[in-house]
Short mmCIF file of C-alpha atoms in Angstrom, two decimals:
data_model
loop_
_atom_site.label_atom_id
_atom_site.label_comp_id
_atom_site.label_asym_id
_atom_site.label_seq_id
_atom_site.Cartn_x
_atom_site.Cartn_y
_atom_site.Cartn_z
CA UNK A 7 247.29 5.18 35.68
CA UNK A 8 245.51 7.81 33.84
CA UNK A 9 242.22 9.13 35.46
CA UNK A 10 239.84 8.95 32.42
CA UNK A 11 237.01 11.62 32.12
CA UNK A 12 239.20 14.10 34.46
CA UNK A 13 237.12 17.67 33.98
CA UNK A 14 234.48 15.38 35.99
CA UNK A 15 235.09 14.74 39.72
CA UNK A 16 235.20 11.35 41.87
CA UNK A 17 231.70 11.18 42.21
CA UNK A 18 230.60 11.78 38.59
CA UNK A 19 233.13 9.78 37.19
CA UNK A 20 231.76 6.92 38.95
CA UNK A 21 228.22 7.28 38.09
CA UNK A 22 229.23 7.38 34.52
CA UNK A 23 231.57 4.30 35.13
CA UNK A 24 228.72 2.31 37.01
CA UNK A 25 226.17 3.26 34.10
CA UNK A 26 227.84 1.39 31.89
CA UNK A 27 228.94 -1.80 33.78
CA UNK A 28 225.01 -1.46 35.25
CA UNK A 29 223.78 -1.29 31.48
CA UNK A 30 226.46 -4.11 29.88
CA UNK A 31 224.94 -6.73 33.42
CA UNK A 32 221.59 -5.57 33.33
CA UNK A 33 220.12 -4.83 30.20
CA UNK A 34 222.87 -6.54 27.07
CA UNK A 35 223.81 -9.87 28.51
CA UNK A 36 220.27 -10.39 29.42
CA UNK A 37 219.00 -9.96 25.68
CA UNK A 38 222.01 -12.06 25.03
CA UNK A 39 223.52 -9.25 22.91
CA UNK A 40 226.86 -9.13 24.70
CA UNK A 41 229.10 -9.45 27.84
CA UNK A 42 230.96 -7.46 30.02
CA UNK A 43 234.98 -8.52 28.69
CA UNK A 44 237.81 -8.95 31.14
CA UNK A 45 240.73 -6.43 31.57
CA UNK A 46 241.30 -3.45 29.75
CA UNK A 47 242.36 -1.76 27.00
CA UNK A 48 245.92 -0.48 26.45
CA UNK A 49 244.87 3.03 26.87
CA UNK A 50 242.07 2.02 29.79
CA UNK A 51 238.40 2.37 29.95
CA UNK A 52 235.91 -0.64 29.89
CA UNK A 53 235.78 -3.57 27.70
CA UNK A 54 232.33 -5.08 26.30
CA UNK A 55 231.60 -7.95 23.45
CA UNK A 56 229.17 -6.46 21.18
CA UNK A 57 227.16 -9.54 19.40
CA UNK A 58 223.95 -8.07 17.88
CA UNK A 59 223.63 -4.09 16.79
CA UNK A 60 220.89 -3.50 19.43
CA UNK A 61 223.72 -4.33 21.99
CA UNK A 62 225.87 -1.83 20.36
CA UNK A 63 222.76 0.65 20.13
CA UNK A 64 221.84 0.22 23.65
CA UNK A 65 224.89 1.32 24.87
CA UNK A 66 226.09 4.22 22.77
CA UNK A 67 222.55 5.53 23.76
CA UNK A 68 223.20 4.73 27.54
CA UNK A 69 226.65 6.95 26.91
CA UNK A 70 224.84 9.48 25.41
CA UNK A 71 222.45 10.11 27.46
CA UNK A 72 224.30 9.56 30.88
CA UNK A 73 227.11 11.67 29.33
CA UNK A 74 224.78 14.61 28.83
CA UNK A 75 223.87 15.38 32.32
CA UNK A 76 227.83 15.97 33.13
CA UNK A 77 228.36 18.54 30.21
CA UNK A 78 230.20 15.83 28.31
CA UNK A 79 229.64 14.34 24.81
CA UNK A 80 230.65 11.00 22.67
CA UNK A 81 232.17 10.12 19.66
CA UNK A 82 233.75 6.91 18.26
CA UNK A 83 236.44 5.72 16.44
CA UNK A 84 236.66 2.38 14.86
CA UNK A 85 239.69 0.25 14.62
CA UNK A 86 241.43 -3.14 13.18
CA UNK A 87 243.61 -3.05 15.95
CA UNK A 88 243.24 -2.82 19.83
CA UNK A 89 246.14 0.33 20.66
CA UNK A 90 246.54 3.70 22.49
CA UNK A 91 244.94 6.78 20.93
CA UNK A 92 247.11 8.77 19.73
CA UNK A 93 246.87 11.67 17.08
CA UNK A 94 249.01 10.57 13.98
CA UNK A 95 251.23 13.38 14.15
CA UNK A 96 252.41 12.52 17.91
CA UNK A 97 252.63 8.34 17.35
CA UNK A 98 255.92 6.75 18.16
CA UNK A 99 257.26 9.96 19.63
CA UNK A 100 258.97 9.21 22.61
CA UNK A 101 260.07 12.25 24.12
CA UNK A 102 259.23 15.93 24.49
CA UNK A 103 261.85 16.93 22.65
CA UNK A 104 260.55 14.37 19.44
CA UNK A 105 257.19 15.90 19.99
CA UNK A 106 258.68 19.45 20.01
CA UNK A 107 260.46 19.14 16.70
CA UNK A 108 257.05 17.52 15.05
CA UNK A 109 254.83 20.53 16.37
CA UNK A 110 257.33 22.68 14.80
CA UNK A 111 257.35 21.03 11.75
CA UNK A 112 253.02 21.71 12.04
CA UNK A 113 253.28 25.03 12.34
CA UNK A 114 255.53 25.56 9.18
CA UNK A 115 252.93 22.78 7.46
CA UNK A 116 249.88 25.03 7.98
CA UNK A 117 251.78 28.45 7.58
CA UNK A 118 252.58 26.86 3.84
CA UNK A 119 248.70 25.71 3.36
CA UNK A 120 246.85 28.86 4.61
CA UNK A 121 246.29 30.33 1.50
CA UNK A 122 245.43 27.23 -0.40
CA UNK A 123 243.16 25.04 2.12
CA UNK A 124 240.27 26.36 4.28
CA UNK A 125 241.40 29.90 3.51
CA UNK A 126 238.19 31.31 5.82
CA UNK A 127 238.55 28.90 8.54
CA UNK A 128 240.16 29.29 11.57
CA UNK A 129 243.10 27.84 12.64
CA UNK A 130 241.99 24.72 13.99
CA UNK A 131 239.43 24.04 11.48
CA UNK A 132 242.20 24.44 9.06
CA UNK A 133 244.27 22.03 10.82
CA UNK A 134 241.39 19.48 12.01
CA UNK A 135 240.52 19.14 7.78
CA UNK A 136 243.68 18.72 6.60
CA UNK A 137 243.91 15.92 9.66
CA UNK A 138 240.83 14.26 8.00
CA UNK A 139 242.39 14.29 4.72
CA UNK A 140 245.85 12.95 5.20
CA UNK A 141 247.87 15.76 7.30
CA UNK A 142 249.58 14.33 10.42
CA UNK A 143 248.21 16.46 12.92
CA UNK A 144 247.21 16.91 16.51
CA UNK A 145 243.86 15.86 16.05
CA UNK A 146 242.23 12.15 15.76
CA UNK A 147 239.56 11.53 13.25
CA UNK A 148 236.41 10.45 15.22
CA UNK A 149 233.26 10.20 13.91
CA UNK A 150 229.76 10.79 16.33
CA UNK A 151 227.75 7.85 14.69
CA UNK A 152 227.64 4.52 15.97
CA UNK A 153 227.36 2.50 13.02
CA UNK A 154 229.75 4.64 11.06
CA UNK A 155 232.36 3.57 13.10
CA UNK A 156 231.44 0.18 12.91
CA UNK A 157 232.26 0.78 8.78
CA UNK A 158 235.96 1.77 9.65
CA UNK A 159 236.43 -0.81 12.51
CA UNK A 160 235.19 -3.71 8.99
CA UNK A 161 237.56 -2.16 6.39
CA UNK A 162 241.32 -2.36 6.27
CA UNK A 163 243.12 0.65 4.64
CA UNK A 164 246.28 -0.38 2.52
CA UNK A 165 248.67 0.18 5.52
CA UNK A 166 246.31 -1.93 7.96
CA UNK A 167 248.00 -5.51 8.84
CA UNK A 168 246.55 -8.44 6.97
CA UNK A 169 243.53 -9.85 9.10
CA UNK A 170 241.58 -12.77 8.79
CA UNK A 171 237.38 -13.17 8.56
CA UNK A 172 237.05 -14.57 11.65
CA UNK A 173 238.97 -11.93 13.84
CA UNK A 174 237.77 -9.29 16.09
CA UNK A 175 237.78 -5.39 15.29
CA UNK A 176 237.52 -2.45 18.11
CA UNK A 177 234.98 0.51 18.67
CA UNK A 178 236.46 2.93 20.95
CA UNK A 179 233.83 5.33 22.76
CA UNK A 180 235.96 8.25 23.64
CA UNK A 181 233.95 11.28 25.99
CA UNK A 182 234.53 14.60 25.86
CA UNK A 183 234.21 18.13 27.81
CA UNK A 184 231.23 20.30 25.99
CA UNK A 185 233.31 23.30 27.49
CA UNK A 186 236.41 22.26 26.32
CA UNK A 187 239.32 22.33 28.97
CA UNK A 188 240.83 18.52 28.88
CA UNK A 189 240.07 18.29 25.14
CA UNK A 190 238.80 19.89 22.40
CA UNK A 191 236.44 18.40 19.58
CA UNK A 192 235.24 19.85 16.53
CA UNK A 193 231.90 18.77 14.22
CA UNK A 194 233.59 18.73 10.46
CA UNK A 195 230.28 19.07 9.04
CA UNK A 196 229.93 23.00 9.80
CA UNK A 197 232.25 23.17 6.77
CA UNK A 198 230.25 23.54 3.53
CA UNK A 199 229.23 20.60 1.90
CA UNK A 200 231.55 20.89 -0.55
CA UNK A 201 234.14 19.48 2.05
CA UNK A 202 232.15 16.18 0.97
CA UNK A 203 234.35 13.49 2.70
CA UNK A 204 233.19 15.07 6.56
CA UNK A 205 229.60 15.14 5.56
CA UNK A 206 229.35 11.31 4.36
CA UNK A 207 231.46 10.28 7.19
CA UNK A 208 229.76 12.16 9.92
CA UNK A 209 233.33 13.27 11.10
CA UNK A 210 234.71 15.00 13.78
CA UNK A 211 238.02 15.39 15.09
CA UNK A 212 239.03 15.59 18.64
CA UNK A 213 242.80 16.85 20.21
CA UNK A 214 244.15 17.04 23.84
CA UNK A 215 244.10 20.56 25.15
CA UNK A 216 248.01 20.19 25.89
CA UNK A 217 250.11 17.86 23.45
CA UNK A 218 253.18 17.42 25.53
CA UNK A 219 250.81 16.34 28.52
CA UNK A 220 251.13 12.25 28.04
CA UNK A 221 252.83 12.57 24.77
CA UNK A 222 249.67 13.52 23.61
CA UNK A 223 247.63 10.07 24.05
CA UNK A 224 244.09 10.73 24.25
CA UNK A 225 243.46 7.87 27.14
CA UNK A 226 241.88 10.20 29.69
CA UNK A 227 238.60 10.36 27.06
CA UNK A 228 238.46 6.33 26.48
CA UNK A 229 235.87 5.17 28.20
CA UNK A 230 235.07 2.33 26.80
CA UNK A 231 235.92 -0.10 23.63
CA UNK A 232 233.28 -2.45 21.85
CA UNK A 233 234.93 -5.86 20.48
CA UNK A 234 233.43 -7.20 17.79
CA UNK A 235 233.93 -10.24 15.75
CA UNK A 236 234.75 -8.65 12.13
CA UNK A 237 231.77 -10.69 9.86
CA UNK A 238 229.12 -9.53 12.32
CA UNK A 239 230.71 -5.53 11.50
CA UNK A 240 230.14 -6.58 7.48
CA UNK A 241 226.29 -6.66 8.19
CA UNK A 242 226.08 -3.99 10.71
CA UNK A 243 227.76 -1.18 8.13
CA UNK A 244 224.86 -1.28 5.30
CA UNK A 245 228.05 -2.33 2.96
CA UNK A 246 225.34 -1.88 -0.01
CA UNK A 247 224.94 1.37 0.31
CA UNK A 248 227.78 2.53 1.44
CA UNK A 249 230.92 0.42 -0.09
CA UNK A 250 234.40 2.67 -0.25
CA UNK A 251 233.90 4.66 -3.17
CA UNK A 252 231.36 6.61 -1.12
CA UNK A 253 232.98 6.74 1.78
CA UNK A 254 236.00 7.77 0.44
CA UNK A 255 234.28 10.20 -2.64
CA UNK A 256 237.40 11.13 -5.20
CA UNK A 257 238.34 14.70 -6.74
CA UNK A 258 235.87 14.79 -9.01
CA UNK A 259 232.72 14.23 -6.60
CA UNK A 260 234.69 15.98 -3.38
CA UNK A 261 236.18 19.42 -3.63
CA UNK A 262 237.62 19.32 -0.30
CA UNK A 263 240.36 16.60 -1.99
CA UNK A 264 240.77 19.14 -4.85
CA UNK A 265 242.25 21.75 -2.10
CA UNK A 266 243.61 18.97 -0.40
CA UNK A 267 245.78 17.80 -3.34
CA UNK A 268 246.52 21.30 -4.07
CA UNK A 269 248.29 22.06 -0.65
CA UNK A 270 249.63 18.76 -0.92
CA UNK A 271 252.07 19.86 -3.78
CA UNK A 272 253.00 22.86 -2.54
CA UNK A 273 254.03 20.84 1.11
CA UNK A 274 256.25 19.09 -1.20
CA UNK A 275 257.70 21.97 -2.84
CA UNK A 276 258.92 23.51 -0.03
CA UNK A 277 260.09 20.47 1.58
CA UNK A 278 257.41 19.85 4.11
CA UNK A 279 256.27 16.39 2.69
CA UNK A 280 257.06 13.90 2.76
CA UNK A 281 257.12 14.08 6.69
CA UNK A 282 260.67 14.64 8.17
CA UNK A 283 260.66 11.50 10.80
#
């Protein structure tokens, strides 16, 4: 079984973990804002039912604060669908070998886009923004806010499996090392605000440190997933103001897609794109 939150040791690890079983007993269920869920998830960590936005509040700032005495961080990621994390580049690899080939494949990708996306960045901000706009990579797209993720956990994308009204959606809570070592994460919004998508989004990304190690699943940083019944998400994410034209700003308003699209054509020039598996 994976040991989650492994830069921390025995002891640390299980103030963190009694925290937030102490926090979901003590403080949610008696505001009647949630419940401590049975099992786990299929990469690990804790499971709670999130019915009221203070609930879900409450405990990101319990995480966050805990999290910060241990040199350790937080950041979300919301989903339609309770699964492993695992970057998009690495999913349904199988085998070293598979994941060998793919990181190969990467390299040549970002050799190819250099010149054309992020040319001042360094390599893994290069690689962690063209993750965020539609590379498969080694990183995950996290965001550090909440409620933000509660907006991605609501929507379906066009490749999402139909869902109904009254089903549940997922908020992972993934923790990570401040010093890096186990994983590494990276704040999008240093780029210029002309990378627009990052900025509205509050993005980060986040990658193992070694992406053979576990095929590259990210389970040792899940601590936790939220589960939330889907309508309750449509009033938590301030759809109003934010409906998917802003989240998702095109070419014209966002010149981070303009590069994007860019180094997208010259991928399939050379034969990069579409992706080889």
């Amino acid at each position: 079984m994976t040991t989650v939150l492994p830069w921390l040791d025995k002891t640390a690890r299980a103030q963190v973990v009694a925290r937030l079983k102490n926090t979901a007993s003590m403080e949610i269920e008696k505001r009647h804002w949630g419940t401590m869920a049975k099992g786990s998830s299929p990469g690990g960590g804790l499971r709670l039912y999130i019915l009221d936005i203070r609930g879900l509040f409450l405990v990101a700032g319990v995480l966050r604060y805990t999290l910060r005495f241990h040199a350790s961080g937080v950041l979300y990621r919301g989903q339609c669908r309770d699964w492993q994390l695992q970057p998009s580049l690495l999913r349904d690899a199988n085998t070293k070998r598979e994941i060998s080939s793919r990181l190969t494949w990467l390299t040549s990708a970002l050799a190819g886009i250099e010149s054309l996306f992020d040319p001042i960045g360094t390599a893994d901000e290069r690689e962690a923004l063209a993750q965020h706009y539609g590379l498969p990579t080694r990183w995950l797209d996290v965001v550090d806010n909440v409620q933000t993720a509660a907006w991605f956990a609501y929507h379906r994308s066009p490749t999402d499996p139909p869902g109904r009204d009254d089903s549940v959606r997922y908020i992972y809570a993934l923790a990570y090392p401040l010093a890096g070592g186990a994983a590494t994460a990276l704040d999008l919004r240093l780029k210029s605000s002309e990378w627009l998508r990052p900025h509205i989004q509050q993005a980060w990304c986040v990658r193992a440190s070694d992406a053979m190690t576990n095929l590259g699943r990210l389970s040792h940083l899940h601590l936790a997933t939220f589960i939330v019944p889907r309508p309750l998400l449509a009033e938590w994410c301030s759809l109003s103001a934010l409906p998917p034209h802003v989240m998702l700003p095109n070419a014209i308003e966002d010149s981070g897609l303009r590069y994007w699209q860019r180094a997208q054509d010259s991928l399939k020039a050379k034969g990069l794109l579409p992706v080889p598996w």
